[in-house]
Coordinates of C-alpha atoms and ligand atoms in Angstrom, one line a residue:
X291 CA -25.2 8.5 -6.9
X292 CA -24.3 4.9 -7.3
X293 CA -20.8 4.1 -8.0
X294 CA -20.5 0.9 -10.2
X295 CA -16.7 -0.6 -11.0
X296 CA -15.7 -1.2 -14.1
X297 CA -12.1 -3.3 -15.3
X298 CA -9.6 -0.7 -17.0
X299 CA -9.6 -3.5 -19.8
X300 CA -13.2 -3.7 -20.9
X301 CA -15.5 -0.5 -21.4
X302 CA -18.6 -2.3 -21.2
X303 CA -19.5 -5.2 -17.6
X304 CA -19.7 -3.0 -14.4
X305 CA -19.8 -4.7 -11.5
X306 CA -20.9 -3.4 -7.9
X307 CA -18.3 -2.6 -5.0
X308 CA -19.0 -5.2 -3.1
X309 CA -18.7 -7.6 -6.2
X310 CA -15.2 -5.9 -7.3
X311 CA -14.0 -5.8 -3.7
X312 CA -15.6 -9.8 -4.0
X313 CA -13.2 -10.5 -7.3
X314 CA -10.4 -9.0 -6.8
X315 CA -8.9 -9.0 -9.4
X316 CA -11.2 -8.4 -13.2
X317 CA -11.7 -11.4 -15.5
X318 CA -9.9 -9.5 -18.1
X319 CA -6.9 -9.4 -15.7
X320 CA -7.3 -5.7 -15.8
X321 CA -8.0 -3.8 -12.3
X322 CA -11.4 -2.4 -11.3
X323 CA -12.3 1.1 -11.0
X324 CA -15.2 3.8 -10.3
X325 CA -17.2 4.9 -13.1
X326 CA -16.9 8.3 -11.7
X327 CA -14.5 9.3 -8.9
X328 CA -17.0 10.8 -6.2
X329 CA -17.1 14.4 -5.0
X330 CA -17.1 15.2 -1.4
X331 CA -20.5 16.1 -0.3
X332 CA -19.6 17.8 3.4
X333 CA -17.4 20.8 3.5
X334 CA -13.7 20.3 4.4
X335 CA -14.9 22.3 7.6
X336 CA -17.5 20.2 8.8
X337 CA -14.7 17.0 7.9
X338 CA -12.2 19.2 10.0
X339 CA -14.1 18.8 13.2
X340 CA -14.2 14.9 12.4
X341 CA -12.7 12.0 13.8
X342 CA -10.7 9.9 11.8
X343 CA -13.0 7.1 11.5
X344 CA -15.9 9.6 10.6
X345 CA -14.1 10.6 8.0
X346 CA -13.5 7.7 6.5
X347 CA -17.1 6.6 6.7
X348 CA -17.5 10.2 4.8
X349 CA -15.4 8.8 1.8
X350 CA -16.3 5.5 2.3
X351 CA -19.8 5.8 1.8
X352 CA -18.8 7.7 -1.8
X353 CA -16.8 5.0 -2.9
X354 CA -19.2 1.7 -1.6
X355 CA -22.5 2.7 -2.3
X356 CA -23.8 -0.8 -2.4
X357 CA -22.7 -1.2 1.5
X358 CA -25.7 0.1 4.0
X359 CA -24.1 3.2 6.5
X360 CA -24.6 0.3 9.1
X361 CA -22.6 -2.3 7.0
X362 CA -19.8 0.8 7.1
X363 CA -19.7 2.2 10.1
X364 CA -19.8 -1.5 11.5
X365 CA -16.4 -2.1 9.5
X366 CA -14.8 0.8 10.3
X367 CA -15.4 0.6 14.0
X368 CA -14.5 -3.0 13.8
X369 CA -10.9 -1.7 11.7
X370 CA -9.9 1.6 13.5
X371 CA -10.2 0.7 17.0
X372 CA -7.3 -0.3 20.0
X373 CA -5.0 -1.8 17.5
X374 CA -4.1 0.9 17.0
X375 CA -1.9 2.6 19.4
X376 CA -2.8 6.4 18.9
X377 CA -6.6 7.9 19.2
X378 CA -6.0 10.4 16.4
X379 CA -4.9 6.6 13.8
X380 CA -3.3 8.9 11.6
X381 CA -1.3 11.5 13.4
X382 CA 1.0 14.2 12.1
X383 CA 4.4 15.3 13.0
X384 CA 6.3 18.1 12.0
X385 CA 9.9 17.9 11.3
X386 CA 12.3 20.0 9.4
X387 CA 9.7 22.0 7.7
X388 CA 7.6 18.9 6.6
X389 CA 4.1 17.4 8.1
X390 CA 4.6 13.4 8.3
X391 CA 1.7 11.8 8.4
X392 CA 2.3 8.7 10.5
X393 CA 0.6 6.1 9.0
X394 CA 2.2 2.9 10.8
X395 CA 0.2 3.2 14.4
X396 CA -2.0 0.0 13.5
X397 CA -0.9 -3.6 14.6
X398 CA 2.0 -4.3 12.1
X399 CA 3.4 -1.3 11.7
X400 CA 3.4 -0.6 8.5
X401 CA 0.5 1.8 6.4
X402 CA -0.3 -1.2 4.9
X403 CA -2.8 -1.5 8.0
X404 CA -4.7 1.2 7.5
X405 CA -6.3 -1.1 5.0
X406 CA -5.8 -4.3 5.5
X407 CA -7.3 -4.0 8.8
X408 CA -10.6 -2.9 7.7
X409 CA -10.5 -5.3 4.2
X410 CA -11.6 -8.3 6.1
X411 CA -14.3 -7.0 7.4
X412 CA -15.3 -5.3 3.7
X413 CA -15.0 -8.8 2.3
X414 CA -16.8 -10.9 4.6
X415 CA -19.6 -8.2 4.4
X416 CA -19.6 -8.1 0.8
X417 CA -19.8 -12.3 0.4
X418 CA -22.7 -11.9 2.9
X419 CA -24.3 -9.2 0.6
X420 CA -23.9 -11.6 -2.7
X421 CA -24.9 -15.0 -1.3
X422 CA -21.2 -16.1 -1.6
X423 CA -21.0 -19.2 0.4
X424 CA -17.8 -20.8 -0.3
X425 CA -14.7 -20.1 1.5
X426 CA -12.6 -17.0 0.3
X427 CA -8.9 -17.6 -0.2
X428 CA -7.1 -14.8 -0.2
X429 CA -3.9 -14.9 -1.8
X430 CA -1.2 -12.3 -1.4
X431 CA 2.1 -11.6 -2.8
X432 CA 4.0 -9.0 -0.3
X433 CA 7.0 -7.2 -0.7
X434 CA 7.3 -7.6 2.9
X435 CA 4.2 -5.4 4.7
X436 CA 1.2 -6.3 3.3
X437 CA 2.0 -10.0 4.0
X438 CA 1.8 -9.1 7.4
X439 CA -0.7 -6.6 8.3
X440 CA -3.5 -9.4 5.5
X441 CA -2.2 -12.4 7.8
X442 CA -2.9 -10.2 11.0
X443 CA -6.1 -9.3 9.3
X444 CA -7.5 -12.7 8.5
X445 CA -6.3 -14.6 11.1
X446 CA -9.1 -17.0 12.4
X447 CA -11.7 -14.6 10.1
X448 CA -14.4 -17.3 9.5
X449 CA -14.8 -18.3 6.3
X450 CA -11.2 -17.3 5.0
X451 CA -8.0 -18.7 4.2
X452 CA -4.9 -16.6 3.9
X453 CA -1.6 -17.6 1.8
X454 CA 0.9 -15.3 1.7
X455 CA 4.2 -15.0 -0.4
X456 CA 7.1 -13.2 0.0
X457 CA 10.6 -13.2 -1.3
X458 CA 12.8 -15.5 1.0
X459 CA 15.7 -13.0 0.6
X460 CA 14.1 -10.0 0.1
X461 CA 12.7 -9.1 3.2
X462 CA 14.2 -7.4 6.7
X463 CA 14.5 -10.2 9.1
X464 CA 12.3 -8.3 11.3
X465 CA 9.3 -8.9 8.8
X466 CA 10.2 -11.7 8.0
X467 CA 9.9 -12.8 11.6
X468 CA 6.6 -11.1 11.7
X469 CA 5.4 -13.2 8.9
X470 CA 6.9 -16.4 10.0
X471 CA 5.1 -16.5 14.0
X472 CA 1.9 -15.5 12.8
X473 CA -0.7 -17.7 14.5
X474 CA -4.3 -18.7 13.1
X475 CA -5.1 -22.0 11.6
X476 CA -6.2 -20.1 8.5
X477 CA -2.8 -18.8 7.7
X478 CA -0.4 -19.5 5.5
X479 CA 3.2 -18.3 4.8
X480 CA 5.5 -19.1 1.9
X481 CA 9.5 -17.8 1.4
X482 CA 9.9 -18.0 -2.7
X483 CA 13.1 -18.4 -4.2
X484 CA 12.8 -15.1 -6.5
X485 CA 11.5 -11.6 -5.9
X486 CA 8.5 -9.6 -5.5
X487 CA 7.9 -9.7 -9.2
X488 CA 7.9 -13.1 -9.6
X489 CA 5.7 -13.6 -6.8
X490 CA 2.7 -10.9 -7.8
X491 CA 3.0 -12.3 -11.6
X492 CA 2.7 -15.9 -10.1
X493 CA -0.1 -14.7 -8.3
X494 CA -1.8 -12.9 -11.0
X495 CA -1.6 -16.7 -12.7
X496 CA -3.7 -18.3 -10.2
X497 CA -6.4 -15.3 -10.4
X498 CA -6.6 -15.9 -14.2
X499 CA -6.1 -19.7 -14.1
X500 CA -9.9 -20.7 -15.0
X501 CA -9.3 -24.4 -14.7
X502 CA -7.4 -24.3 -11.2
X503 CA -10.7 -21.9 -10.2
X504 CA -13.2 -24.2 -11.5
X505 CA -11.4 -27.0 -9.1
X506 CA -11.7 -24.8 -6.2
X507 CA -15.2 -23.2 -6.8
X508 CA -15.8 -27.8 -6.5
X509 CA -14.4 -28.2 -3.6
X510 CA -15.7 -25.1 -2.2
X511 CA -13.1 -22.0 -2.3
X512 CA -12.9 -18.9 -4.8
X513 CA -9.7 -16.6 -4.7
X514 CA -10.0 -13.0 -3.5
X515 CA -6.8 -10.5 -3.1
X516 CA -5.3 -8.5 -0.4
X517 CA -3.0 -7.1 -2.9
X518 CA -3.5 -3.0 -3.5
X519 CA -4.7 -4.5 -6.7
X520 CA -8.1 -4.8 -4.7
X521 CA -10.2 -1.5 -5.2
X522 CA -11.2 -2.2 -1.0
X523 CA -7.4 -1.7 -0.4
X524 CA -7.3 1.7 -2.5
X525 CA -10.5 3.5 -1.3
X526 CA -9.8 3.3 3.0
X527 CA -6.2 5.0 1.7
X528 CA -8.3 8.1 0.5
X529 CA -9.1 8.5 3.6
X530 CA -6.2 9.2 5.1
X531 CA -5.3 12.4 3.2
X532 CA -8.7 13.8 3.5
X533 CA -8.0 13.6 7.2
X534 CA -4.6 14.6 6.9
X535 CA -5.2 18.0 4.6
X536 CA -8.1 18.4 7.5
X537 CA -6.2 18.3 10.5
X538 CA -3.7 21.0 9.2
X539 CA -7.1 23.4 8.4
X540 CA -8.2 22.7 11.7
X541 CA -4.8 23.8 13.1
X542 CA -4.5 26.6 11.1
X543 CA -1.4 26.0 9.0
X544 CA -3.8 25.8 6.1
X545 CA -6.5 28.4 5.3
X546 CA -9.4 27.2 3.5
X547 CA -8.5 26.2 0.0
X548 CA -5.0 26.4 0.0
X549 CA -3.3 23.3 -1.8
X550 CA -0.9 21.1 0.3
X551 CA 1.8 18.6 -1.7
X552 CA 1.9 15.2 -0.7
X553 CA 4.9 13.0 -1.2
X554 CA 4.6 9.4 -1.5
X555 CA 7.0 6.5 -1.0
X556 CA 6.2 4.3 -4.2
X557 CA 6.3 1.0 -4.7
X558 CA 3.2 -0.5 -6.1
X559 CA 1.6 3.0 -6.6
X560 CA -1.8 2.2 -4.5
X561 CA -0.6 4.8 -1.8
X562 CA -0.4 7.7 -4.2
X563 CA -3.2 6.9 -6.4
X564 CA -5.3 7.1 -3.4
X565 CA -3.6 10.9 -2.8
X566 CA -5.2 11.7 -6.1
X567 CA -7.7 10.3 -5.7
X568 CA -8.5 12.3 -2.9
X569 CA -7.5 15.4 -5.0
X570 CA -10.1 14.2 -7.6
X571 CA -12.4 14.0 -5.0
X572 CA -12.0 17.7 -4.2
X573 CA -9.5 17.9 -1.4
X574 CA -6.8 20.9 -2.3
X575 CA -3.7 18.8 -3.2
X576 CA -1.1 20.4 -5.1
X577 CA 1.5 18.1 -6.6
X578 CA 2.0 14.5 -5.8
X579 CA 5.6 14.0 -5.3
X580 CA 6.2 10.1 -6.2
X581 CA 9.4 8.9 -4.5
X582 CA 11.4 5.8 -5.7
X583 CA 14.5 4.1 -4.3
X584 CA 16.8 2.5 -7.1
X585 CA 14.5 0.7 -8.6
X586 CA 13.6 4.0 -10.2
X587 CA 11.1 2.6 -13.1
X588 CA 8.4 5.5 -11.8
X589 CA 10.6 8.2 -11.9
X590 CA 11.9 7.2 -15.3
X591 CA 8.1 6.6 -16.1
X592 CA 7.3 10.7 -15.4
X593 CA 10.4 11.8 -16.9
X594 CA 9.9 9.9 -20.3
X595 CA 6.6 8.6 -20.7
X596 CA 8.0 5.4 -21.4
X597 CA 8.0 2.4 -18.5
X598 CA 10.5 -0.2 -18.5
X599 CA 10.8 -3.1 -16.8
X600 CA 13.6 -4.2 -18.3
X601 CA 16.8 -3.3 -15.8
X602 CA 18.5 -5.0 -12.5
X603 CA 15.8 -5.5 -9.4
X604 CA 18.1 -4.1 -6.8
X605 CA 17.9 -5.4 -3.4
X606 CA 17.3 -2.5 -1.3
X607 CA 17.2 -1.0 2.6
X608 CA 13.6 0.0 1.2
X609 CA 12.3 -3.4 0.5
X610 CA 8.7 -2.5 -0.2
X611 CA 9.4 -0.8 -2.4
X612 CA 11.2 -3.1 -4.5
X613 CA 9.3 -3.4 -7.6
X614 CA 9.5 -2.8 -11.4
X615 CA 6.0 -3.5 -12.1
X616 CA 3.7 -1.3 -10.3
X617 CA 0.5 -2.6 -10.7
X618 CA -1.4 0.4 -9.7
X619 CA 0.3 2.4 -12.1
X620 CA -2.0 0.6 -14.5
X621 CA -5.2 2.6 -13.1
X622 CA -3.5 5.8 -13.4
X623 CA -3.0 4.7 -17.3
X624 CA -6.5 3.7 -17.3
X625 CA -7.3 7.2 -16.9
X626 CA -5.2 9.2 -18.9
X627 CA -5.9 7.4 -21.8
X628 CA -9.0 9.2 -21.6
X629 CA -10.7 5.9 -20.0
X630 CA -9.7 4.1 -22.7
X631 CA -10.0 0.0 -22.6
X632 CA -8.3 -0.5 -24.9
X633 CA -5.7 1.5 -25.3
X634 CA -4.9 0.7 -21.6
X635 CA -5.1 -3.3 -23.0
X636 CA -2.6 -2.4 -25.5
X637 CA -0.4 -0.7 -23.4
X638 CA -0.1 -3.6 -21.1
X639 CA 0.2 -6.3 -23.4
X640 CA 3.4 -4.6 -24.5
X641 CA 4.5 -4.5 -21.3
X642 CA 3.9 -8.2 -20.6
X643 CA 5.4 -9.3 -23.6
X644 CA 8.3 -6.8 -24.6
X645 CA 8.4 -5.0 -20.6
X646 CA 7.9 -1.9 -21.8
X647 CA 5.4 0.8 -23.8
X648 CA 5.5 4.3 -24.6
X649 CA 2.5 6.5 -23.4
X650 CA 1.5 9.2 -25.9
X651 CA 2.4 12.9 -25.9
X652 CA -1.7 13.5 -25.0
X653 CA -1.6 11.1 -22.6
X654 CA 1.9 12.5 -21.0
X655 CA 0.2 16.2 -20.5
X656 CA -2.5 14.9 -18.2
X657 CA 0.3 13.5 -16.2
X658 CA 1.0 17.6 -15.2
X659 CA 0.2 17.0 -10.9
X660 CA 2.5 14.1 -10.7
X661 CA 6.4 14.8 -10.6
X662 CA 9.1 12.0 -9.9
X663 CA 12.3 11.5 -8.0
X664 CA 14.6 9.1 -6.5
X665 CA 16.8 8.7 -3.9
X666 CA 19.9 6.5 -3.9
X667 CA 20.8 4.1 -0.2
X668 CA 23.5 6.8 0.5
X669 CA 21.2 9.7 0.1
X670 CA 18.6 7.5 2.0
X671 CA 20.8 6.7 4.8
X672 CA 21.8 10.6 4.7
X673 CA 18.3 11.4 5.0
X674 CA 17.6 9.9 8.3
X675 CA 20.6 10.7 10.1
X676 CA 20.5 14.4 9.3
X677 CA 16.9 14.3 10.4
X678 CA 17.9 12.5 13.2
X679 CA 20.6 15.0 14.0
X680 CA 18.7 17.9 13.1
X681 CA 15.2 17.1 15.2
X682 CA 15.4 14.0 17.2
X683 CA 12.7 12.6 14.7
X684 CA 13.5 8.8 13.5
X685 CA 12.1 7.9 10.0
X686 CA 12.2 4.6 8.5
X687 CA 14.1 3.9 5.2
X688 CA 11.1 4.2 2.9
X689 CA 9.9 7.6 4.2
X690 CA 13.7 8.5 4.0
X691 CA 13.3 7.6 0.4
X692 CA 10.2 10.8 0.3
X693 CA 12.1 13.1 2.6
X694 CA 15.0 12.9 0.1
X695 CA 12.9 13.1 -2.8
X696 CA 10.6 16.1 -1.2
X697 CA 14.2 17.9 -0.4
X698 CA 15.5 17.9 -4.0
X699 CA 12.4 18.9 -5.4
X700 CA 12.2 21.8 -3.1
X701 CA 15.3 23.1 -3.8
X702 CA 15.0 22.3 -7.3
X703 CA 11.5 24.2 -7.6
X704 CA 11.2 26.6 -5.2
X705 CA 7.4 25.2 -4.0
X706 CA 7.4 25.6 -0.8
X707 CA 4.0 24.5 -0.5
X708 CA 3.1 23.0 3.0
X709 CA 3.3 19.2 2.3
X710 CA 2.7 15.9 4.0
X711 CA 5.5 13.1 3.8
X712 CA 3.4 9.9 3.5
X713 CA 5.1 8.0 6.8
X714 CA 4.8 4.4 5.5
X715 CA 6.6 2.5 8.4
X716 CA 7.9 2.7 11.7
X717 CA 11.4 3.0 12.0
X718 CA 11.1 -0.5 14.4
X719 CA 10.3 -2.1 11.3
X720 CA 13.5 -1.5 9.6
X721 CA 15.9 -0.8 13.0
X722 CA 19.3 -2.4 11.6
X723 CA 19.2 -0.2 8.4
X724 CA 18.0 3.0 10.2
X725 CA 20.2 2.7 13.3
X726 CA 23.1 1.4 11.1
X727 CA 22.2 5.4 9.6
X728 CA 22.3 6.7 12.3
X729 CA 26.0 5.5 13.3
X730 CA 28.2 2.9 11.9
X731 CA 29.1 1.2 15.3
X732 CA 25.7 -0.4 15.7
X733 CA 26.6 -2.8 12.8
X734 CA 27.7 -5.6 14.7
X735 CA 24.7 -5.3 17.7
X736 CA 21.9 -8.1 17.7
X737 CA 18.2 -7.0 16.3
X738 CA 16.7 -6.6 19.8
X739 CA 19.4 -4.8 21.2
X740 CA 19.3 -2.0 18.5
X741 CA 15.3 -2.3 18.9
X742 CA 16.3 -1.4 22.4
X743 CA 18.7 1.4 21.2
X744 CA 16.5 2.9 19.0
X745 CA 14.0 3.8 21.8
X746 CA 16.3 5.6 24.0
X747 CA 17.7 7.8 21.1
X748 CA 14.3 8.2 19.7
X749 CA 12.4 8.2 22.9
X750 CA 9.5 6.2 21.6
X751 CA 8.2 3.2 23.3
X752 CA 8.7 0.1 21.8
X753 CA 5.6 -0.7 19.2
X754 CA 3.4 -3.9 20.8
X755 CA 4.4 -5.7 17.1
X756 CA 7.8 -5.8 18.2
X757 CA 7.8 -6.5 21.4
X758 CA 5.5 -9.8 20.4
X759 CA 8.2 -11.2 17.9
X760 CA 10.8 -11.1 20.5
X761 CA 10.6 -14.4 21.9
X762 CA 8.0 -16.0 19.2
X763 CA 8.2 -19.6 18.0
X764 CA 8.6 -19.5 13.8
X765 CA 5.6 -21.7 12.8
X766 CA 5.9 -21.0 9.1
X767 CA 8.9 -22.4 7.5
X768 CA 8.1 -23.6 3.7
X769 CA 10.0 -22.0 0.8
X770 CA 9.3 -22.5 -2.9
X771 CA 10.6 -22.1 -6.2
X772 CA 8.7 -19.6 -7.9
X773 CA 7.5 -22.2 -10.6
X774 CA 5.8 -24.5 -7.5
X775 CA 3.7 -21.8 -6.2
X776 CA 0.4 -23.2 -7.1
X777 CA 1.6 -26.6 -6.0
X778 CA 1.8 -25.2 -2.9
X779 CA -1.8 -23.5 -3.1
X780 CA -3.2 -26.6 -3.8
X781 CA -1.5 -28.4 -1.2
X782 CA -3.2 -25.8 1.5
X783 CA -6.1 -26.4 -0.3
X784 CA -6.0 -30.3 -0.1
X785 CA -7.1 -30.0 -4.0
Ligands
LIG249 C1 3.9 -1.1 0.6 C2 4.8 0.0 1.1 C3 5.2 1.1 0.2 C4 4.7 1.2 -1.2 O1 3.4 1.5 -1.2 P1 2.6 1.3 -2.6 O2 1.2 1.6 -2.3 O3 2.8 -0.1 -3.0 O4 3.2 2.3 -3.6 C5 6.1 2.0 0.8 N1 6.5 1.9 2.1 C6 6.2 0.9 2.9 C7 6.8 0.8 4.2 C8 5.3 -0.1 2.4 O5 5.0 -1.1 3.2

């Protein structure tokens, strides 16, 4: 069956994947999505005795039905290879009663790689596909981790350029340092004055700016995004928890069609849209737990039906997930409106211009698998260290955030369901706010030394990632005001 993509804001162009995977981002400024979400047409069996990357070509090749099983399995082999440091890509670990599925083993330690290292390749296949000559820009606005693991991605691709935002103070200084050594003449890296907000909406300008595209398309260029706003970021996620739900049949902690929950650190919402979309697509999930820090705008969203923007953006030890406007959430909408353009229009016009709207009480009920929680820094801090002290096993503050959130709504429900933690970053990522967890005494010790620290307590070998920034020369040191982002575009650009 051929899966066309349509934008949540307008019933009636369809596009194919390659072509929405090509755009980005829909004219309309809405997001694309399926037609139809894809069942699974091989037993969860047969997936059981899988590797990882076969699975993915098995939901892959739902998803992408424009791309030829060649064009696929080329990018997947090219995507889940040596960068990453475990055979199994996504493995599990059990801790405290809970399955974590470690999803930060590929080369910037974050799950933001388990996309961003096979979107290249997607892209550059998909410009092939549609006689796209011109060079593709991508242009990313990161919270912290998806800057990294798109620059790592499309460093010296041919035929792309990368700019990256972040916020200049709202990153850990080990991604920032990350971001800041990256090599590749392609790349670019940009500290803002404001927040994540400000950089996505400033962004989302340039994608719907038609005269700064009509410049570009003249001197050759047309934008594309790395953002989880890109359907080829969503659909390699799917993967993951078909793999994840068949690893724990193979292993016998599921029998066949038992449900498993899956809890979700949520920033953005990609990560746990692709859990249900996985569901959708037939896999036996149960409820998907959506965890926020204090920037609690989700789990105010399931409580209430009603999404507000309008509060403080706190600066958190869980960076990326620092966000009051989930863009993702938007395709979630797009759904239970009943695929309703516009209604899902509507709703986000209010919310551009008064930050807010009110889903209705229809709407609300098909929200029934989703529940939502939050965890505060103390009870995030809490988290890791009683872990810590209970098993030996180190988290990172944003999979603290789920732990929390999957704790509380054990206790609080009862459901004791088997259920994966989504495991969005290693703990090497965010050492001085997990070791300062931990104990209190590691608060005046220098980055490396608690990098050090943390693999003798943890017993885990420093990640290559780390090891890499350690002595790195910083080749990226522009920052912006928010309102001079597209200067700076153009500048790259020489437009
Ligand atoms: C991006 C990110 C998140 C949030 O994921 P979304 O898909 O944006 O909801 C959570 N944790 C880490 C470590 C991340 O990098």
């Amino acid at each position: 069956m051929e899966i066309r993509y349509k934008s949540t804001r307008n019933e009636k162009d369809t596009v194919t994947a390659s072509q929405a995977i090509l755009q980005g981002l829909a004219k309309d400024g809405g997001l694309f999505v399926p037609t139809a979400i894809p069942t699974l047409d091989v037993s969860l069996d047969k997936l059981a005795t899988m590797s990882y990357q076969e699975v993915a070509y098995e939901v892959l090749k739902l998803f992408l039905t424009d791309y030829t099983e060649a064009e696929l399995k080329h990018c997947i082999n090219s995507a889940y290879d040596e960068k990453f440091d475990v055979k199994e890509i996504a493995p599990l670990k059990k801790a405290d009663g809970a399955y974590y599925l470690e999803l930060f083993h590929g080369a910037t330690i974050a799950f933001k790689d388990m996309a961003l290292s096979i979107l290249p390749h997607l892209l550059t296949t998909a410009a092939k596909k549609n006689q796209n000559e011109g060079e593709i820009v991508i242009l990313t606005a990161t919270s912290g981790d998806t800057g990294k693991a798109a620059l790592a991605g499309f460093a010296d691709v041919p035929g792309t350029r990368i700019i990256v935002f972040y916020p200049k103070n709202g990153v850990s200084r080990i991604q920032e340092k990350q971001m800041v050594t990256q090599k590749g003449a392609n790349t670019h890296v940009i500290g803002i004055t404001g927040n994540f907000d400000d950089a996505q909406t400033g962004v989302k300008q340039m994608f719907g700016n038609e005269e700064l595209k009509e410049r570009m398309a003249k001197a050759g260029f047309c934008f594309s995004s790395a953002n989880s706003i890109n359907i080829g970021r969503l659909v390699p996620q799917v993967a993951y928890y078909v793999y994840a739900y068949t690893r724990l049949l193979a292993d016998g902690t599921l029998k066949a069609g038992e449900e498993m929950n899956v809890t979700v650190p949520t920033g953005n919402f990609g990560n746990i849209l692709a859990a249900y979309y996985a569901k959708l697509m037939g896999t036996p999930i149960g409820k998907l737990i959506c965890a926020s820090n204090d920037n609690k705008v989700l789990y105010d969203f399931f409580e209430t039906g009603t999404y507000d923007r309008n509060r403080e953006f706190i600066l958190t030890t869980s960076p990326s997930m620092d966000i009051l406007i989930s863009s993702n959430l938007e395709r979630l909408i797009y759904m239970i409106a009943g695929c309703d353009a516009a209604k899902t229009t509507e709703l986000m016009n209010s919310l551009k211009t008064t930050g807010k709207y009110t889903i209705t009480d229809e709407m609300k009920a098909r929200l029934a698998d989703f529940t939502g929680g939050y965890s505060t820094e103390a009870q995030t801090a809490e988290a890791i260290k009683s872990l810590y002290e209970k098993t030996g096993y180190v988290m990172d503050t944003h999979t603290a955030v789920a732990a929390h959130v999957y704790n509380e709504y054990r206790k609080a429900t009862g459901d004791d369901r088997v259920t994966v933690i989504a495991s969005t970053a290693s703990p090497y990522k965010f050492t001085r706010s997990v070791m300062g967890a931990i104990d209190a005494k590691y608060e005046s010790w220098s980055d490396f030394d608690l990098v050090d620290e943390l693999s003798r307590i943890a017993g885990v070998k420093v990640p290559n990632a780390i090891e890499e920034i350690r002595t790195a020369p910083v080749l990226h040191n522009t920052v912006c005001e928010t309102e001079k982002m597209q200067a700076e575009v153009e500048k790259f650009l020489g437009l």
